[in-house]
mmCIF file with all atom_site columns, C-alpha atoms in Angstrom:
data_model
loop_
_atom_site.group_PDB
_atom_site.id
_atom_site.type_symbol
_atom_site.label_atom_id
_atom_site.label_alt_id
_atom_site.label_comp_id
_atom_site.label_asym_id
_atom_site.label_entity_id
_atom_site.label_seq_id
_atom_site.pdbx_PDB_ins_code
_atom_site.Cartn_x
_atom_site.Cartn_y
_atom_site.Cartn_z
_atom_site.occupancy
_atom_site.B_iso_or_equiv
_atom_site.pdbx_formal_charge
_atom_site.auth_seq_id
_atom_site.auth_comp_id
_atom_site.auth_asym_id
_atom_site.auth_atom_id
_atom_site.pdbx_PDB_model_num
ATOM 1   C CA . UNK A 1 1   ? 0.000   0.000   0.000   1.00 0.00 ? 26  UNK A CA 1
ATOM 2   C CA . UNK A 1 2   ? 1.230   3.333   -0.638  1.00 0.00 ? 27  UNK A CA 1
ATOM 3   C CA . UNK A 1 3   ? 1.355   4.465   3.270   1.00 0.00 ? 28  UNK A CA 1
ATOM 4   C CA . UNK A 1 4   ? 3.979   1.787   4.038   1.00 0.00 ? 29  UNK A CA 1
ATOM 5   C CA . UNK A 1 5   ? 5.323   0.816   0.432   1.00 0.00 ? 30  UNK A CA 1
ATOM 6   C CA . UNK A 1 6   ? 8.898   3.189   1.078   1.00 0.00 ? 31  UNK A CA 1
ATOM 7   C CA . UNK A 1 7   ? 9.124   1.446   4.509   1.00 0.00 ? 32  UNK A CA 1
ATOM 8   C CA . UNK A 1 8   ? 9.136   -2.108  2.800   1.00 0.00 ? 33  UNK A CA 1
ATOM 9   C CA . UNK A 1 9   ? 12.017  -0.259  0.455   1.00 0.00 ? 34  UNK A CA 1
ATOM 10  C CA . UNK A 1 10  ? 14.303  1.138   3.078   1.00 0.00 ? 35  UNK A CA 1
ATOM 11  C CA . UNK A 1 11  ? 14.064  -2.539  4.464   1.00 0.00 ? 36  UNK A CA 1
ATOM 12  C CA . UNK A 1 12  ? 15.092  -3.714  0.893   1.00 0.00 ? 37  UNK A CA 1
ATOM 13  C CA . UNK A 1 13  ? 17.680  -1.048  0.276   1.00 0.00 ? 38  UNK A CA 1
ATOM 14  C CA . UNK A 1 14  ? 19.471  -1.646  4.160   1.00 0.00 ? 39  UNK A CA 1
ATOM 15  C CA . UNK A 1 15  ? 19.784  -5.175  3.039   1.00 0.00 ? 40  UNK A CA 1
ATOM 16  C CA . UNK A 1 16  ? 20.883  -4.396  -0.125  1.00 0.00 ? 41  UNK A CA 1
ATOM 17  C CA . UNK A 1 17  ? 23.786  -2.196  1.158   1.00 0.00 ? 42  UNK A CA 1
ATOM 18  C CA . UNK A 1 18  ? 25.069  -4.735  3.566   1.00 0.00 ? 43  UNK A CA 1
ATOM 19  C CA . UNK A 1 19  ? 25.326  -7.446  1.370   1.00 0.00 ? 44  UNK A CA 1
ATOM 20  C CA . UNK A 1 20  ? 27.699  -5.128  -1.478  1.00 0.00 ? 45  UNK A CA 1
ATOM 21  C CA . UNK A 1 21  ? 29.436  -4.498  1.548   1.00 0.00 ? 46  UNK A CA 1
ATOM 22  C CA . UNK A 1 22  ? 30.325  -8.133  2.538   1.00 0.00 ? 47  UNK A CA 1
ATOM 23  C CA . UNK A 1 23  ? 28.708  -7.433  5.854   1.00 0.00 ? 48  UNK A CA 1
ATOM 24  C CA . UNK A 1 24  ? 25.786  -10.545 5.620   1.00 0.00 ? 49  UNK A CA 1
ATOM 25  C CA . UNK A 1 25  ? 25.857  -13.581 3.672   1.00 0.00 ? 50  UNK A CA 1
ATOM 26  C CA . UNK A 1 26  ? 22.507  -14.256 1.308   1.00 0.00 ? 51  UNK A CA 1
ATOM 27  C CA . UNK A 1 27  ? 22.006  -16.887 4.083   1.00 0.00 ? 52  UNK A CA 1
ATOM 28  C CA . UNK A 1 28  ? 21.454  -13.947 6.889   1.00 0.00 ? 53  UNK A CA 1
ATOM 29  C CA . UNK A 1 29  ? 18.914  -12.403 4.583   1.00 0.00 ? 54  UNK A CA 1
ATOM 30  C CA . UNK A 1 30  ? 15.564  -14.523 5.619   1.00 0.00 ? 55  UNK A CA 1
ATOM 31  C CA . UNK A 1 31  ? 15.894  -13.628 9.649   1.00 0.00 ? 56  UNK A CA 1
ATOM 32  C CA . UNK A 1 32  ? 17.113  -10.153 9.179   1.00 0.00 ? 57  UNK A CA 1
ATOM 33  C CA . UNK A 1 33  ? 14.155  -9.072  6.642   1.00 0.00 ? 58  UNK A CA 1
ATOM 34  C CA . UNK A 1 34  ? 12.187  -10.536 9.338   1.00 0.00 ? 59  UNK A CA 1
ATOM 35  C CA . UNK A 1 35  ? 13.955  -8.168  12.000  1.00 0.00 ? 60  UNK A CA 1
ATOM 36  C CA . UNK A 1 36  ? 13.639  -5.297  10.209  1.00 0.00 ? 61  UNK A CA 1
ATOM 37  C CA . UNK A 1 37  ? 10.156  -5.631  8.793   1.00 0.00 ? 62  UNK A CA 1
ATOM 38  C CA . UNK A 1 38  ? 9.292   -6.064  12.501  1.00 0.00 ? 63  UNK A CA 1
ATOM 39  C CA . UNK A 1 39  ? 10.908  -2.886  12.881  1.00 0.00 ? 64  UNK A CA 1
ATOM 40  C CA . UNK A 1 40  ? 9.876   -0.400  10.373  1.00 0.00 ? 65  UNK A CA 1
ATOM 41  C CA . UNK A 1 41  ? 6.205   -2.323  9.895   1.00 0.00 ? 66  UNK A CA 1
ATOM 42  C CA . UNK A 1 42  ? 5.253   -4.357  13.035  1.00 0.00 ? 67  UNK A CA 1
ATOM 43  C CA . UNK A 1 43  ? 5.038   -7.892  11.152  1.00 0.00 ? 68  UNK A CA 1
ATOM 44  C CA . UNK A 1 44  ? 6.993   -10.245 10.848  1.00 0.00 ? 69  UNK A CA 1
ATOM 45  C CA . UNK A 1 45  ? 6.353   -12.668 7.816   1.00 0.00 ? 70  UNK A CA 1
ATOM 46  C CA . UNK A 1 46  ? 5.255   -16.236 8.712   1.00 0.00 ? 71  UNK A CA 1
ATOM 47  C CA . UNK A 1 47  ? 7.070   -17.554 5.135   1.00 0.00 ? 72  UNK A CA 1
ATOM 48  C CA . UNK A 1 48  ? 9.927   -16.824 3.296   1.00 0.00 ? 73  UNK A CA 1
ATOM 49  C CA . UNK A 1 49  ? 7.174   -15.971 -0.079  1.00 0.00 ? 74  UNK A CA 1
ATOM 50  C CA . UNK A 1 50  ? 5.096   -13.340 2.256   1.00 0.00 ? 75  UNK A CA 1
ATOM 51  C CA . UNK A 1 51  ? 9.006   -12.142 3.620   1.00 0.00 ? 76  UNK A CA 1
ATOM 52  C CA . UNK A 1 52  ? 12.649  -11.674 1.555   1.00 0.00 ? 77  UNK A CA 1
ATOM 53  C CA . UNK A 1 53  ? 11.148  -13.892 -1.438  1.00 0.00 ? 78  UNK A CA 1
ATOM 54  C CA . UNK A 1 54  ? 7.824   -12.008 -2.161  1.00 0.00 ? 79  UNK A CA 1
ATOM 55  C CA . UNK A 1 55  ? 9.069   -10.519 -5.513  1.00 0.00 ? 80  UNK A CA 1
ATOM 56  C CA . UNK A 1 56  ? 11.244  -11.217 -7.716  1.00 0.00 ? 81  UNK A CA 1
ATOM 57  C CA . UNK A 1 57  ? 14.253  -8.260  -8.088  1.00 0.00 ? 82  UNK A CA 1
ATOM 58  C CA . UNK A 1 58  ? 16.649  -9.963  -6.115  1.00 0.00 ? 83  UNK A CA 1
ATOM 59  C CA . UNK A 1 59  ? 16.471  -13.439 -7.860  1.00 0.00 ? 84  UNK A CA 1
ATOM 60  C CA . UNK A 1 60  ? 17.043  -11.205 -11.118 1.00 0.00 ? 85  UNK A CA 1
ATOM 61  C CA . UNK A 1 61  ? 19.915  -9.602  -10.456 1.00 0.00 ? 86  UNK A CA 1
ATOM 62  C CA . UNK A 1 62  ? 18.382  -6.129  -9.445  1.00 0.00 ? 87  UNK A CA 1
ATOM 63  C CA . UNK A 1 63  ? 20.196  -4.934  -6.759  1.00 0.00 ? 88  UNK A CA 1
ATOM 64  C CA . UNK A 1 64  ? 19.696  -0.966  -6.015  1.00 0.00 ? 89  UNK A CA 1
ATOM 65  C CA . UNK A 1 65  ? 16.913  -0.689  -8.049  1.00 0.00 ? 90  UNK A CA 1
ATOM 66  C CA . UNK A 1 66  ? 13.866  -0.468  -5.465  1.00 0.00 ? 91  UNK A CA 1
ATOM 67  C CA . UNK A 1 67  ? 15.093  3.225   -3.952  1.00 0.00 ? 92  UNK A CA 1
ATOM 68  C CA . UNK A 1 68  ? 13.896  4.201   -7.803  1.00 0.00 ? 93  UNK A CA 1
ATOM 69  C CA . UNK A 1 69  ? 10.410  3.513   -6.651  1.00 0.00 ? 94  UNK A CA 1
ATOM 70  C CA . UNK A 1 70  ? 10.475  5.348   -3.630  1.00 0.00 ? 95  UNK A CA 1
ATOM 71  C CA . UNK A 1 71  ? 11.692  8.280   -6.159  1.00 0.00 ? 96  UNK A CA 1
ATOM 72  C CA . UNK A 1 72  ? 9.323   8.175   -8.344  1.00 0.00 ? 97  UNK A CA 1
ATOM 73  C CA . UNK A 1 73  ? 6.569   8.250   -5.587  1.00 0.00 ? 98  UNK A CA 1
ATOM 74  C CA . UNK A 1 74  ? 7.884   11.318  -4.242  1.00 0.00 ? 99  UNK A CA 1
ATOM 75  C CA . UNK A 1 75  ? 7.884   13.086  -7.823  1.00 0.00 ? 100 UNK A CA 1
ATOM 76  C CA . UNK A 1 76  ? 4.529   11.842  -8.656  1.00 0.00 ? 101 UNK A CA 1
ATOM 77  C CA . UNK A 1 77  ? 3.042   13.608  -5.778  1.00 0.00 ? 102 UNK A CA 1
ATOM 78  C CA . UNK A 1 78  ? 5.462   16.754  -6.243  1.00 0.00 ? 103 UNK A CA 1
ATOM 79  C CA . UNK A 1 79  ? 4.204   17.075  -9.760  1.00 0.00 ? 104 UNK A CA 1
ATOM 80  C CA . UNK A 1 80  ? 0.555   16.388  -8.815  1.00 0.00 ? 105 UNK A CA 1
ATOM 81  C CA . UNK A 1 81  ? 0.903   19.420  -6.351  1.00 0.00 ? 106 UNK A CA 1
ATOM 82  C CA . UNK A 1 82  ? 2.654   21.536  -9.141  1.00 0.00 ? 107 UNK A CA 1
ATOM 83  C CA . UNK A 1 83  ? -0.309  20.984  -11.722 1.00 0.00 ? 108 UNK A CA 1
ATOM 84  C CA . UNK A 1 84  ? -3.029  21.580  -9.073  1.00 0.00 ? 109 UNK A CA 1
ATOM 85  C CA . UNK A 1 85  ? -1.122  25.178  -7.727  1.00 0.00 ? 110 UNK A CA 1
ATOM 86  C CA . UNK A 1 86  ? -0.546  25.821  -11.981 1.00 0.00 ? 111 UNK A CA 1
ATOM 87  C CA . UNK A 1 87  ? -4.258  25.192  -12.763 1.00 0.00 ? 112 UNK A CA 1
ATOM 88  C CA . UNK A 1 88  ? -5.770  26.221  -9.979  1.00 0.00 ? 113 UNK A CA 1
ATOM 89  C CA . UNK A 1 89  ? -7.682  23.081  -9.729  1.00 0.00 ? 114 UNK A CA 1
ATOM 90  C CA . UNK A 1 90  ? -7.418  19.718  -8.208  1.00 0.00 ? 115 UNK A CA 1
ATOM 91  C CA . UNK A 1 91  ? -6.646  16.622  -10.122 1.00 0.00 ? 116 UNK A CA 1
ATOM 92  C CA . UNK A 1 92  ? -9.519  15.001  -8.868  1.00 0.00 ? 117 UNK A CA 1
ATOM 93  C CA . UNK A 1 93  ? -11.460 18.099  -10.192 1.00 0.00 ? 118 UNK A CA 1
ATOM 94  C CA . UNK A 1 94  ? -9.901  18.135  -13.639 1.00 0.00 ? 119 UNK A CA 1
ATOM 95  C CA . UNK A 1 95  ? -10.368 14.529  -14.262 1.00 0.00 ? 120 UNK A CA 1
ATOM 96  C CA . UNK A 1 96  ? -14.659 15.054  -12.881 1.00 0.00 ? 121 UNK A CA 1
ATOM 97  C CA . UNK A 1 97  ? -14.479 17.881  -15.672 1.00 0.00 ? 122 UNK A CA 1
ATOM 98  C CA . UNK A 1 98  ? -13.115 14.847  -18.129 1.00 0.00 ? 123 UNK A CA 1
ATOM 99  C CA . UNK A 1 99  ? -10.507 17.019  -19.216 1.00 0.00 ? 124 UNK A CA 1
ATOM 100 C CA . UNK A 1 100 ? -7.243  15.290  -18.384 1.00 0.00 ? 125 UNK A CA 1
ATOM 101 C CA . UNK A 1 101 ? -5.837  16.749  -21.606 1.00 0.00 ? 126 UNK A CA 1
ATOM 102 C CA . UNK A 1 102 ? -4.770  19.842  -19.364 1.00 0.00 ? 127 UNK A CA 1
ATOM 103 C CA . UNK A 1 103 ? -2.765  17.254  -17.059 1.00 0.00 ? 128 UNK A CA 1
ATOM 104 C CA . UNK A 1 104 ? -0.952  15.876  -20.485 1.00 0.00 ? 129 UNK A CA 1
ATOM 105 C CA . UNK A 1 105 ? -0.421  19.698  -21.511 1.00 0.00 ? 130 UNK A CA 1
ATOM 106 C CA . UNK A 1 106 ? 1.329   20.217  -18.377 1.00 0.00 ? 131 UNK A CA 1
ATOM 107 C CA . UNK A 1 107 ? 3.676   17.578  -18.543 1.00 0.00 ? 132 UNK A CA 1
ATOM 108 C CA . UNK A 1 108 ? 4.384   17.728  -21.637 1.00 0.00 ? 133 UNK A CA 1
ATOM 109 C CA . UNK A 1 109 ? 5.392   21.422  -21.389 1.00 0.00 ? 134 UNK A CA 1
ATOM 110 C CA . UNK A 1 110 ? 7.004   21.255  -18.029 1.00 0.00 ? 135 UNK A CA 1
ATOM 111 C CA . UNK A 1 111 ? 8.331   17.817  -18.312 1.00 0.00 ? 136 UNK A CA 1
ATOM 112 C CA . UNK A 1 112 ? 8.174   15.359  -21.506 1.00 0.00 ? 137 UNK A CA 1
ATOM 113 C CA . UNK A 1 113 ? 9.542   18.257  -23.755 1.00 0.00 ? 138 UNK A CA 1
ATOM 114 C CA . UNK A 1 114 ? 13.004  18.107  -22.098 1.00 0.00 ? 139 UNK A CA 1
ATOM 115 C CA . UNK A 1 115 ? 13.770  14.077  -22.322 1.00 0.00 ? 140 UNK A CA 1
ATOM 116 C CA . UNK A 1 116 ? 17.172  13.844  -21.123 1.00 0.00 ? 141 UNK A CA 1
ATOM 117 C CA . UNK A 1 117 ? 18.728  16.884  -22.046 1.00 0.00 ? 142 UNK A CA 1
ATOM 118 C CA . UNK A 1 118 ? 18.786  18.131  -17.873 1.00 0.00 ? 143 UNK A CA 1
ATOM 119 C CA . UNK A 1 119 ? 19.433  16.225  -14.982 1.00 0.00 ? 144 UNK A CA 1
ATOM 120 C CA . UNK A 1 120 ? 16.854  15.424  -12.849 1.00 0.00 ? 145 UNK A CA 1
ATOM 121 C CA . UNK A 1 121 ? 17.381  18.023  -10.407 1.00 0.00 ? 146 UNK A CA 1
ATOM 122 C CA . UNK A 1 122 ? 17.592  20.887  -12.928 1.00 0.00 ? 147 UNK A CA 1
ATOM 123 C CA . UNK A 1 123 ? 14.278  19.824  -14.616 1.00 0.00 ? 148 UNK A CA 1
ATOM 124 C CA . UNK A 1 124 ? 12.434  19.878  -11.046 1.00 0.00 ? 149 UNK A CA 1
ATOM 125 C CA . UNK A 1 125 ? 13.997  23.704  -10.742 1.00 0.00 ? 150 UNK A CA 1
ATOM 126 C CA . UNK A 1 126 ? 12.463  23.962  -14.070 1.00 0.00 ? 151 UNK A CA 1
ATOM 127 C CA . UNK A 1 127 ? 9.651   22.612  -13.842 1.00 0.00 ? 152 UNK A CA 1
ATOM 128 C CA . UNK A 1 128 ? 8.501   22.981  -10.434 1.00 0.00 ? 153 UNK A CA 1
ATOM 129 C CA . UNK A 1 129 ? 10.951  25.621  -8.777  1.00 0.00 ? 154 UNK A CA 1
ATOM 130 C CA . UNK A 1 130 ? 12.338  23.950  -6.120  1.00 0.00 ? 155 UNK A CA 1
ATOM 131 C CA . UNK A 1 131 ? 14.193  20.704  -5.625  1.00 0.00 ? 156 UNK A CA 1
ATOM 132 C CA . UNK A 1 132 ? 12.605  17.227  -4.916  1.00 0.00 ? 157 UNK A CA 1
ATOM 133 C CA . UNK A 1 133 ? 10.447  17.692  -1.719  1.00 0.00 ? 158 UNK A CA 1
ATOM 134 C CA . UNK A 1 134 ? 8.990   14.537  0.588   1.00 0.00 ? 159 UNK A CA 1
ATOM 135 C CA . UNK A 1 135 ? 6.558   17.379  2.359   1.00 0.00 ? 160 UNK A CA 1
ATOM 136 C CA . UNK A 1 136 ? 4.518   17.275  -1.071  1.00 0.00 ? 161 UNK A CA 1
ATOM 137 C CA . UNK A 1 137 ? 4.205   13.145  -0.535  1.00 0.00 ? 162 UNK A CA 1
ATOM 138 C CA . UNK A 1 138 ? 3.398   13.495  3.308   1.00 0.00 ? 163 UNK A CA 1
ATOM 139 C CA . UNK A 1 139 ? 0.925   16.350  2.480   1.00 0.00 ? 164 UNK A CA 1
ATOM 140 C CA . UNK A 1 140 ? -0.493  13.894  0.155   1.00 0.00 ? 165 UNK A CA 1
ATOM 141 C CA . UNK A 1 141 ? -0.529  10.839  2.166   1.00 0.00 ? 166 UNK A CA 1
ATOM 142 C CA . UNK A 1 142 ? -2.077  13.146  4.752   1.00 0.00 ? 167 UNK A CA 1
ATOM 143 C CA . UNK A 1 143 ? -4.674  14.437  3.241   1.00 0.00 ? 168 UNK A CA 1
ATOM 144 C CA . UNK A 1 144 ? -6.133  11.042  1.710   1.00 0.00 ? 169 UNK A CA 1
ATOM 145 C CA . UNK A 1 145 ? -5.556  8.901   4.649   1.00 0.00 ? 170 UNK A CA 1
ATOM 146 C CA . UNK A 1 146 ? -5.528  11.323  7.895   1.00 0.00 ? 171 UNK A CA 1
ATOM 147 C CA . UNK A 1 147 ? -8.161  13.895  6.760   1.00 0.00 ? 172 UNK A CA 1
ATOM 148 C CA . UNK A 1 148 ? -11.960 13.097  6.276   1.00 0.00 ? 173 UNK A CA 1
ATOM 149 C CA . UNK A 1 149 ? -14.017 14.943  3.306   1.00 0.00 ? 174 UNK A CA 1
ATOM 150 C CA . UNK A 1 150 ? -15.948 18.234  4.883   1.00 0.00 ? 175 UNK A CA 1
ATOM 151 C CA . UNK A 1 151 ? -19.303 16.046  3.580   1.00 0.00 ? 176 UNK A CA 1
ATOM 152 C CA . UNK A 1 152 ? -18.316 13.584  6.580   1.00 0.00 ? 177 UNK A CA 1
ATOM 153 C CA . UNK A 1 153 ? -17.503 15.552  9.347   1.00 0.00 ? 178 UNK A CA 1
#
């Protein structure tokens, strides 16, 4: 779920470091994913599938590559915060108006339109002003998960 998906990553990317550093063996991995999912999430999985073997990265080579997830959730909702403040309306609110071709303008404009041609931390200065931002993805998680609708309270 997206409220405790980066935790599940930091436990991924710990692990990760430690074994390019020769500090565990693969053998050490089963227990300590179960230590430090207890940790960070308060479970500890019963089986190795629902634990260090629920996906299948490691057993194809990708190490390092789960942090890019974790990156790309903060940009979505930094980006998703940009387009709202730019349009002065709410994605929800542009997509009940059926006119998500103003979210495609906007990317393509701010975003798409550069490919490769600045790093990623110019393009956010770009595109957005400011650097990449975790307040925008707590603000987000927030206010979907912590905050009810006004027609509820």
């Amino acid at each position: 779920d997206e409220v405790t998906y980066n935790a599940h990553i930091i436990v991924r990317f710990e692990l990760e470091k430690m074994l390019v550093n020769n500090e565990i063996r693969v053998d050490d991995l089963p227990e300590l994913w179960s230590e430090l999912y207890e940790k960070y999430l308060g479970i500890r999985p019963s089986t190795y599938s629902e634990g260090v073997l629920q996906d299948i990265h490691w057993s194809g080579g990708m190490i390092g590559y789960f942090p890019t997830y974790s990156i790309g959730t903060l940009l979505s909702a930094q980006i998703k915060y940009a387009i709202e403040k730019e349009l002065g309306k709410t994605i929800d609110e542009i997509a009940l108006e059926n006119n998500l071709g103003l979210i495609r303008e906007w990317l393509r404009e701010k975003i798409h339109k550069w490919g490769s041609t600045y790093p990623p931390s110019v393009l956010l200065q770009k595109a957005m002003g400011e650097e990449l931002n975790p307040e925008y993805f707590l603000k987000y998680i927030e206010s979907k998960y912590l905050k009810l609708p006004e027609q509820f309270l």
